[in-house]
Amino acid sequence: MHSRNWCTGVFLTFDEKTQDQAFAGVKVLDFCWVAIGPMTTRYLADHGATVVRVESKHRPGSLRRVGPYAEGEQGINRSGYYANYNSNKYSLSLNMVLPEARDLVKRFVSWADIITENFTPGTMEDWGLGYQDLRKINPSIIMFSASMLGRGGPRERQPGFGPVLGSLAGFVNLTGWADRSPVPPYGAYTDFFLPRFAIPSIVAALDYKYRTGNGQHLDMSQLEASMQFIIPSLLDYTVNSHIATRDGNRSLSAAPYSVYPCTGEDRWCAIAVETDQEWESLCQIMGSPPWCKEDRFATFLARKDNEEALNQHIAHWTSGFESRELMQLLQQAGVPSGEIQRPEDLFSDPQLNHREHFVFLDHPEMGKHSIDGTEFQLSSTPAEYKSSAPLLGQHTEYALKNFLNMSTAEIQELMSNGVLE
């Protein structure tokens, strides 16, 4: 089996049981914050890259100020949200207002393979750290930028977070019920899937760099990437002039299709029936009640026309089952279904436990806590979880000494001048 050593560009041969990681040797200077950026760079860190986060006590990353907090106690180093996306990283705290801090960053540019940032376009340029500035220092540098709307154009500097982007990308017009106002998807919805675009782009840029010796600037428009997930609605509009809108728990291709009540408080099970065979199987599981044989439920189109009555019948039946029991019963009969799990249920999910999805790490302030493991498993180069998310500025001195070979005297001078926070 062959693997490229990203640091030197030389192919190495190793046994399939080796623990060398996929991004071993890659060095990242990470200005990313909020969710999409830290999620992206955590993939790199979990698979062996050295990721140094540039942070500031004067303007801490947003997730450091968002709960849940360990034991309910707020603190800049106590956010579980932040911890989930920043394990295996170093924290370097700089006062970027000062020119000396920017000069220090330029020294890191010579060290790094990749610079990552997801600020409003123009922020890095205002610091003298735009791509054109960086490539003068390191011609092979890769810069990854993930702004909300992409660079260039009349709205490039429009700021915003995930909920705003979900609205601009069209998601919010599709989520909710027809007779109510739009209901945005949970949280920074787009941030959760955009790293899946970012990582392949970074890998491609690394491959290009080690084939040609040249770096490049990756300019991601989060809006354009997000729109890939509503392509069917966009096609429906361009071909049929049909504007998709909110339809609650309904589907154009399935009936029944909804979430149904089960025993217990606020317990539910999702059921989605698309074929006649699945419908027949569902009817058999329910004991073939007389209403199943009525003409208004005999065909898919008939079921769609009478969906409200259909859902009432099924809800009456499902209310006698425990949600996981019902899911297993339906799945065994070939009826697509899924228990609506609460967060606490995930920790007892047998499939997640089998794959060891949740990783438990020790944190200096929060103690033992869980993070989500990487959702894919590389057989020869698995992810490694070596350290919890860093305290703000925890590795400032370490990074300067070990990555820039700076002396204690130099570091003390920067501290005295307020460059290091």
mmCIF file of N, CA, C and O in Angstrom, residues 258-326:
data_model
loop_
_atom_site.group_PDB
_atom_site.id
_atom_site.type_symbol
_atom_site.label_atom_id
_atom_site.label_comp_id
_atom_site.label_asym_id
_atom_site.label_seq_id
_atom_site.Cartn_x
_atom_site.Cartn_y
_atom_site.Cartn_z
ATOM 1 N N SER A 258 -44.571 10.264 7.847
ATOM 2 C CA SER A 258 -44.688 11.220 8.942
ATOM 3 C C SER A 258 -44.005 10.633 10.187
ATOM 4 O O SER A 258 -43.387 9.561 10.120
ATOM 5 N N VAL A 259 -44.119 11.361 11.298
ATOM 6 C CA VAL A 259 -43.687 10.837 12.588
ATOM 7 C C VAL A 259 -44.940 10.572 13.404
ATOM 8 O O VAL A 259 -45.874 11.380 13.413
ATOM 9 N N TYR A 260 -44.954 9.425 14.101
ATOM 10 C CA TYR A 260 -46.168 8.958 14.762
ATOM 11 C C TYR A 260 -45.907 8.741 16.251
ATOM 12 O O TYR A 260 -44.815 8.297 16.642
ATOM 13 N N PRO A 261 -46.892 9.048 17.082
ATOM 14 C CA PRO A 261 -46.698 8.981 18.536
ATOM 15 C C PRO A 261 -46.550 7.546 19.030
ATOM 16 O O PRO A 261 -47.163 6.616 18.500
ATOM 17 N N CYS A 262 -45.727 7.412 20.075
ATOM 18 C CA CYS A 262 -45.522 6.118 20.719
ATOM 19 C C CYS A 262 -45.740 6.273 22.223
ATOM 20 O O CYS A 262 -45.999 7.379 22.710
ATOM 21 N N THR A 263 -45.629 5.193 22.968
ATOM 22 C CA THR A 263 -45.829 5.267 24.417
ATOM 23 C C THR A 263 -44.725 6.105 25.038
ATOM 24 O O THR A 263 -43.612 6.198 24.521
ATOM 25 N N GLY A 264 -45.045 6.712 26.171
ATOM 26 C CA GLY A 264 -44.080 7.562 26.848
ATOM 27 C C GLY A 264 -44.287 9.017 26.486
ATOM 28 O O GLY A 264 -45.079 9.368 25.605
ATOM 29 N N GLU A 265 -43.550 9.876 27.171
ATOM 30 C CA GLU A 265 -43.692 11.309 26.961
ATOM 31 C C GLU A 265 -42.849 11.777 25.780
ATOM 32 O O GLU A 265 -41.625 11.611 25.765
ATOM 33 N N ASP A 266 -43.521 12.335 24.793
ATOM 34 C CA ASP A 266 -42.854 12.909 23.627
ATOM 35 C C ASP A 266 -41.959 11.885 22.928
ATOM 36 O O ASP A 266 -40.818 12.162 22.569
ATOM 37 N N ARG A 267 -42.510 10.696 22.714
ATOM 38 C CA ARG A 267 -41.785 9.641 22.001
ATOM 39 C C ARG A 267 -42.476 9.390 20.659
ATOM 40 O O ARG A 267 -43.706 9.281 20.586
ATOM 41 N N TRP A 268 -41.650 9.235 19.605
ATOM 42 C CA TRP A 268 -42.175 9.169 18.247
ATOM 43 C C TRP A 268 -41.376 8.176 17.407
ATOM 44 O O TRP A 268 -40.247 7.840 17.727
ATOM 45 N N CYS A 269 -42.005 7.770 16.299
ATOM 46 C CA CYS A 269 -41.325 6.911 15.328
ATOM 47 C C CYS A 269 -41.677 7.405 13.922
ATOM 48 O O CYS A 269 -42.841 7.701 13.633
ATOM 49 N N ALA A 270 -40.664 7.527 13.075
ATOM 50 C CA ALA A 270 -40.891 7.946 11.690
ATOM 51 C C ALA A 270 -41.170 6.730 10.818
ATOM 52 O O ALA A 270 -40.513 5.693 10.956
ATOM 53 N N ILE A 271 -42.138 6.864 9.932
ATOM 54 C CA ILE A 271 -42.485 5.791 8.987
ATOM 55 C C ILE A 271 -42.582 6.408 7.595
ATOM 56 O O ILE A 271 -43.201 7.460 7.423
ATOM 57 N N ALA A 272 -41.973 5.745 6.612
ATOM 58 C CA ALA A 272 -41.987 6.250 5.236
ATOM 59 C C ALA A 272 -42.276 5.090 4.292
ATOM 60 O O ALA A 272 -41.452 4.180 4.133
ATOM 61 N N VAL A 273 -43.443 5.100 3.659
ATOM 62 C CA VAL A 273 -43.866 4.013 2.766
ATOM 63 C C VAL A 273 -43.921 4.539 1.333
ATOM 64 O O VAL A 273 -44.700 5.441 1.033
ATOM 65 N N GLU A 274 -43.108 3.960 0.449
ATOM 66 C CA GLU A 274 -43.049 4.417 -0.938
ATOM 67 C C GLU A 274 -43.637 3.431 -1.932
ATOM 68 O O GLU A 274 -44.094 3.828 -3.004
ATOM 69 N N THR A 275 -43.628 2.144 -1.612
ATOM 70 C CA THR A 275 -44.060 1.138 -2.588
ATOM 71 C C THR A 275 -45.301 0.392 -2.099
ATOM 72 O O THR A 275 -45.618 0.370 -0.901
ATOM 73 N N ASP A 276 -45.978 -0.245 -3.038
ATOM 74 C CA ASP A 276 -47.151 -1.041 -2.676
ATOM 75 C C ASP A 276 -46.758 -2.206 -1.768
ATOM 76 O O ASP A 276 -47.511 -2.589 -0.859
ATOM 77 N N GLN A 277 -45.578 -2.763 -2.010
ATOM 78 C CA GLN A 277 -45.124 -3.876 -1.170
ATOM 79 C C GLN A 277 -44.933 -3.424 0.272
ATOM 80 O O GLN A 277 -45.310 -4.137 1.222
ATOM 81 N N GLU A 278 -44.332 -2.241 0.450
ATOM 82 C CA GLU A 278 -44.154 -1.717 1.806
ATOM 83 C C GLU A 278 -45.504 -1.446 2.467
ATOM 84 O O GLU A 278 -45.684 -1.695 3.665
ATOM 85 N N TRP A 279 -46.454 -0.941 1.688
ATOM 86 C CA TRP A 279 -47.785 -0.685 2.231
ATOM 87 C C TRP A 279 -48.455 -1.987 2.667
ATOM 88 O O TRP A 279 -49.042 -2.067 3.756
ATOM 89 N N GLU A 280 -48.356 -3.009 1.854
ATOM 90 C CA GLU A 280 -48.948 -4.300 2.202
ATOM 91 C C GLU A 280 -48.304 -4.867 3.458
ATOM 92 O O GLU A 280 -48.986 -5.433 4.326
ATOM 93 N N SER A 281 -46.979 -4.705 3.578
ATOM 94 C CA SER A 281 -46.291 -5.193 4.770
ATOM 95 C C SER A 281 -46.748 -4.447 6.013
ATOM 96 O O SER A 281 -46.952 -5.045 7.079
ATOM 97 N N LEU A 282 -46.922 -3.125 5.889
ATOM 98 C CA LEU A 282 -47.393 -2.333 7.019
ATOM 99 C C LEU A 282 -48.784 -2.774 7.438
ATOM 100 O O LEU A 282 -49.067 -2.920 8.643
ATOM 101 N N CYS A 283 -49.647 -2.998 6.455
ATOM 102 C CA CYS A 283 -51.004 -3.432 6.779
ATOM 103 C C CYS A 283 -50.997 -4.768 7.526
ATOM 104 O O CYS A 283 -51.748 -4.969 8.496
ATOM 105 N N GLN A 284 -50.154 -5.688 7.103
ATOM 106 C CA GLN A 284 -50.065 -6.987 7.759
ATOM 107 C C GLN A 284 -49.576 -6.845 9.196
ATOM 108 O O GLN A 284 -50.097 -7.501 10.108
ATOM 109 N N ILE A 285 -48.579 -5.988 9.418
ATOM 110 C CA ILE A 285 -48.062 -5.784 10.771
ATOM 111 C C ILE A 285 -49.148 -5.211 11.675
ATOM 112 O O ILE A 285 -49.252 -5.556 12.859
ATOM 113 N N MET A 286 -49.996 -4.340 11.102
ATOM 114 C CA MET A 286 -51.079 -3.738 11.889
ATOM 115 C C MET A 286 -52.250 -4.688 12.089
ATOM 116 O O MET A 286 -53.239 -4.330 12.724
ATOM 117 N N GLY A 287 -52.143 -5.905 11.531
ATOM 118 C CA GLY A 287 -53.213 -6.886 11.694
ATOM 119 C C GLY A 287 -54.275 -6.794 10.631
ATOM 120 O O GLY A 287 -55.396 -7.313 10.810
ATOM 121 N N SER A 288 -53.956 -6.168 9.509
ATOM 122 C CA SER A 288 -54.881 -6.009 8.379
ATOM 123 C C SER A 288 -56.256 -5.502 8.830
ATOM 124 O O SER A 288 -57.295 -6.150 8.599
ATOM 125 N N PRO A 289 -56.297 -4.324 9.473
ATOM 126 C CA PRO A 289 -57.582 -3.767 9.914
ATOM 127 C C PRO A 289 -58.467 -3.447 8.712
ATOM 128 O O PRO A 289 -57.978 -3.199 7.612
ATOM 129 N N PRO A 290 -59.792 -3.453 8.888
ATOM 130 C CA PRO A 290 -60.727 -3.211 7.768
ATOM 131 C C PRO A 290 -60.463 -1.904 7.024
ATOM 132 O O PRO A 290 -60.638 -1.859 5.793
ATOM 133 N N TRP A 291 -60.033 -0.848 7.731
ATOM 134 C CA TRP A 291 -59.834 0.434 7.044
ATOM 135 C C TRP A 291 -58.740 0.359 5.993
ATOM 136 O O TRP A 291 -58.728 1.145 5.037
ATOM 137 N N CYS A 292 -57.785 -0.568 6.136
ATOM 138 C CA CYS A 292 -56.697 -0.717 5.150
ATOM 139 C C CYS A 292 -57.247 -1.103 3.778
ATOM 140 O O CYS A 292 -56.609 -0.833 2.756
ATOM 141 N N LYS A 293 -58.426 -1.770 3.773
ATOM 142 C CA LYS A 293 -58.978 -2.274 2.516
ATOM 143 C C LYS A 293 -59.916 -1.269 1.846
ATOM 144 O O LYS A 293 -60.466 -1.546 0.774
ATOM 145 N N GLU A 294 -60.117 -0.131 2.478
ATOM 146 C CA GLU A 294 -60.991 0.877 1.895
ATOM 147 C C GLU A 294 -60.373 1.457 0.627
ATOM 148 O O GLU A 294 -59.149 1.588 0.510
ATOM 149 N N ASP A 295 -61.228 1.831 -0.316
ATOM 150 C CA ASP A 295 -60.758 2.356 -1.597
ATOM 151 C C ASP A 295 -59.892 3.604 -1.426
ATOM 152 O O ASP A 295 -58.960 3.831 -2.211
ATOM 153 N N ARG A 296 -60.172 4.409 -0.407
ATOM 154 C CA ARG A 296 -59.428 5.651 -0.246
ATOM 155 C C ARG A 296 -57.982 5.423 0.178
ATOM 156 O O ARG A 296 -57.173 6.359 0.185
ATOM 157 N N PHE A 297 -57.626 4.172 0.509
ATOM 158 C CA PHE A 297 -56.252 3.848 0.857
ATOM 159 C C PHE A 297 -55.666 2.763 -0.063
ATOM 160 O O PHE A 297 -54.568 2.271 0.187
ATOM 161 N N ALA A 298 -56.368 2.401 -1.103
ATOM 162 C CA ALA A 298 -55.978 1.258 -1.926
ATOM 163 C C ALA A 298 -54.757 1.531 -2.797
ATOM 164 O O ALA A 298 -53.996 0.606 -3.119
ATOM 165 N N THR A 299 -54.544 2.773 -3.207
ATOM 166 C CA THR A 299 -53.409 3.109 -4.076
ATOM 167 C C THR A 299 -52.620 4.268 -3.476
ATOM 168 O O THR A 299 -53.096 4.964 -2.565
ATOM 169 N N PHE A 300 -51.436 4.468 -4.019
ATOM 170 C CA PHE A 300 -50.607 5.565 -3.518
ATOM 171 C C PHE A 300 -51.305 6.903 -3.689
ATOM 172 O O PHE A 300 -51.364 7.715 -2.756
ATOM 173 N N LEU A 301 -51.882 7.154 -4.875
ATOM 174 C CA LEU A 301 -52.545 8.432 -5.116
ATOM 175 C C LEU A 301 -53.748 8.609 -4.201
ATOM 176 O O LEU A 301 -54.021 9.721 -3.714
ATOM 177 N N ALA A 302 -54.447 7.517 -3.946
ATOM 178 C CA ALA A 302 -55.592 7.590 -3.035
ATOM 179 C C ALA A 302 -55.132 7.909 -1.622
ATOM 180 O O ALA A 302 -55.765 8.707 -0.911
ATOM 181 N N ARG A 303 -54.044 7.303 -1.209
ATOM 182 C CA ARG A 303 -53.525 7.574 0.134
ATOM 183 C C ARG A 303 -53.069 9.028 0.256
ATOM 184 O O ARG A 303 -53.244 9.663 1.308
ATOM 185 N N LYS A 304 -52.476 9.561 -0.807
ATOM 186 C CA LYS A 304 -52.064 10.974 -0.780
ATOM 187 C C LYS A 304 -53.272 11.889 -0.664
ATOM 188 O O LYS A 304 -53.250 12.898 0.057
ATOM 189 N N ASP A 305 -54.368 11.542 -1.348
ATOM 190 C CA ASP A 305 -55.570 12.372 -1.298
ATOM 191 C C ASP A 305 -56.247 12.308 0.068
ATOM 192 O O ASP A 305 -57.016 13.218 0.426
ATOM 193 N N ASN A 306 -55.984 11.248 0.810
ATOM 194 C CA ASN A 306 -56.637 11.061 2.113
ATOM 195 C C ASN A 306 -55.588 10.932 3.230
ATOM 196 O O ASN A 306 -55.759 10.156 4.178
ATOM 197 N N GLU A 307 -54.533 11.707 3.115
ATOM 198 C CA GLU A 307 -53.373 11.534 3.998
ATOM 199 C C GLU A 307 -53.689 11.847 5.455
ATOM 200 O O GLU A 307 -53.170 11.193 6.363
ATOM 201 N N GLU A 308 -54.525 12.826 5.694
ATOM 202 C CA GLU A 308 -54.826 13.176 7.082
ATOM 203 C C GLU A 308 -55.540 12.030 7.793
ATOM 204 O O GLU A 308 -55.176 11.658 8.920
ATOM 205 N N ALA A 309 -56.526 11.452 7.141
ATOM 206 C CA ALA A 309 -57.234 10.315 7.732
ATOM 207 C C ALA A 309 -56.299 9.118 7.888
ATOM 208 O O ALA A 309 -56.358 8.389 8.898
ATOM 209 N N LEU A 310 -55.444 8.905 6.894
ATOM 210 C CA LEU A 310 -54.469 7.814 6.958
ATOM 211 C C LEU A 310 -53.570 7.968 8.177
ATOM 212 O O LEU A 310 -53.347 7.005 8.937
ATOM 213 N N ASN A 311 -53.057 9.156 8.392
ATOM 214 C CA ASN A 311 -52.152 9.389 9.525
ATOM 215 C C ASN A 311 -52.858 9.195 10.864
ATOM 216 O O ASN A 311 -52.247 8.725 11.833
ATOM 217 N N GLN A 312 -54.141 9.542 10.929
ATOM 218 C CA GLN A 312 -54.878 9.350 12.174
ATOM 219 C C GLN A 312 -55.006 7.871 12.512
ATOM 220 O O GLN A 312 -54.844 7.469 13.674
ATOM 221 N N HIS A 313 -55.298 7.045 11.510
ATOM 222 C CA HIS A 313 -55.399 5.597 11.736
ATOM 223 C C HIS A 313 -54.059 5.029 12.220
ATOM 224 O O HIS A 313 -54.013 4.249 13.182
ATOM 225 N N ILE A 314 -52.987 5.407 11.545
ATOM 226 C CA ILE A 314 -51.678 4.850 11.893
ATOM 227 C C ILE A 314 -51.242 5.339 13.264
ATOM 228 O O ILE A 314 -50.688 4.576 14.070
ATOM 229 N N ALA A 315 -51.505 6.610 13.582
ATOM 230 C CA ALA A 315 -51.127 7.155 14.890
ATOM 231 C C ALA A 315 -51.853 6.423 16.012
ATOM 232 O O ALA A 315 -51.282 6.182 17.088
ATOM 233 N N HIS A 316 -53.100 6.067 15.779
ATOM 234 C CA HIS A 316 -53.847 5.317 16.793
ATOM 235 C C HIS A 316 -53.178 3.977 17.069
ATOM 236 O O HIS A 316 -53.109 3.520 18.227
ATOM 237 N N TRP A 317 -52.663 3.347 16.007
ATOM 238 C CA TRP A 317 -51.998 2.044 16.162
ATOM 239 C C TRP A 317 -50.622 2.185 16.812
ATOM 240 O O TRP A 317 -50.283 1.432 17.728
ATOM 241 N N THR A 318 -49.825 3.139 16.369
ATOM 242 C CA THR A 318 -48.456 3.281 16.890
ATOM 243 C C THR A 318 -48.427 3.695 18.352
ATOM 244 O O THR A 318 -47.440 3.423 19.052
ATOM 245 N N SER A 319 -49.485 4.334 18.841
ATOM 246 C CA SER A 319 -49.472 4.852 20.214
ATOM 247 C C SER A 319 -49.402 3.753 21.264
ATOM 248 O O SER A 319 -49.158 4.037 22.441
ATOM 249 N N GLY A 320 -49.564 2.503 20.841
ATOM 250 C CA GLY A 320 -49.459 1.394 21.785
ATOM 251 C C GLY A 320 -48.085 0.755 21.837
ATOM 252 O O GLY A 320 -47.895 -0.243 22.548
ATOM 253 N N PHE A 321 -47.125 1.302 21.122
ATOM 254 C CA PHE A 321 -45.787 0.705 21.053
ATOM 255 C C PHE A 321 -44.722 1.636 21.633
ATOM 256 O O PHE A 321 -44.840 2.864 21.549
ATOM 257 N N GLU A 322 -43.697 1.020 22.182
ATOM 258 C CA GLU A 322 -42.486 1.766 22.537
ATOM 259 C C GLU A 322 -41.746 2.050 21.236
ATOM 260 O O GLU A 322 -41.718 1.222 20.317
ATOM 261 N N SER A 323 -41.131 3.215 21.109
ATOM 262 C CA SER A 323 -40.612 3.686 19.820
ATOM 263 C C SER A 323 -39.548 2.768 19.221
ATOM 264 O O SER A 323 -39.595 2.461 18.027
ATOM 265 N N ARG A 324 -38.608 2.312 20.034
ATOM 266 C CA ARG A 324 -37.553 1.450 19.482
ATOM 267 C C ARG A 324 -38.115 0.085 19.115
ATOM 268 O O ARG A 324 -37.731 -0.504 18.095
ATOM 269 N N GLU A 325 -39.019 -0.416 19.933
ATOM 270 C CA GLU A 325 -39.677 -1.691 19.634
ATOM 271 C C GLU A 325 -40.419 -1.603 18.299
ATOM 272 O O GLU A 325 -40.340 -2.510 17.466
ATOM 273 N N LEU A 326 -41.136 -0.492 18.085
ATOM 274 C CA LEU A 326 -41.877 -0.320 16.841
ATOM 275 C C LEU A 326 -40.933 -0.242 15.649
ATOM 276 O O LEU A 326 -41.192 -0.854 14.599
#
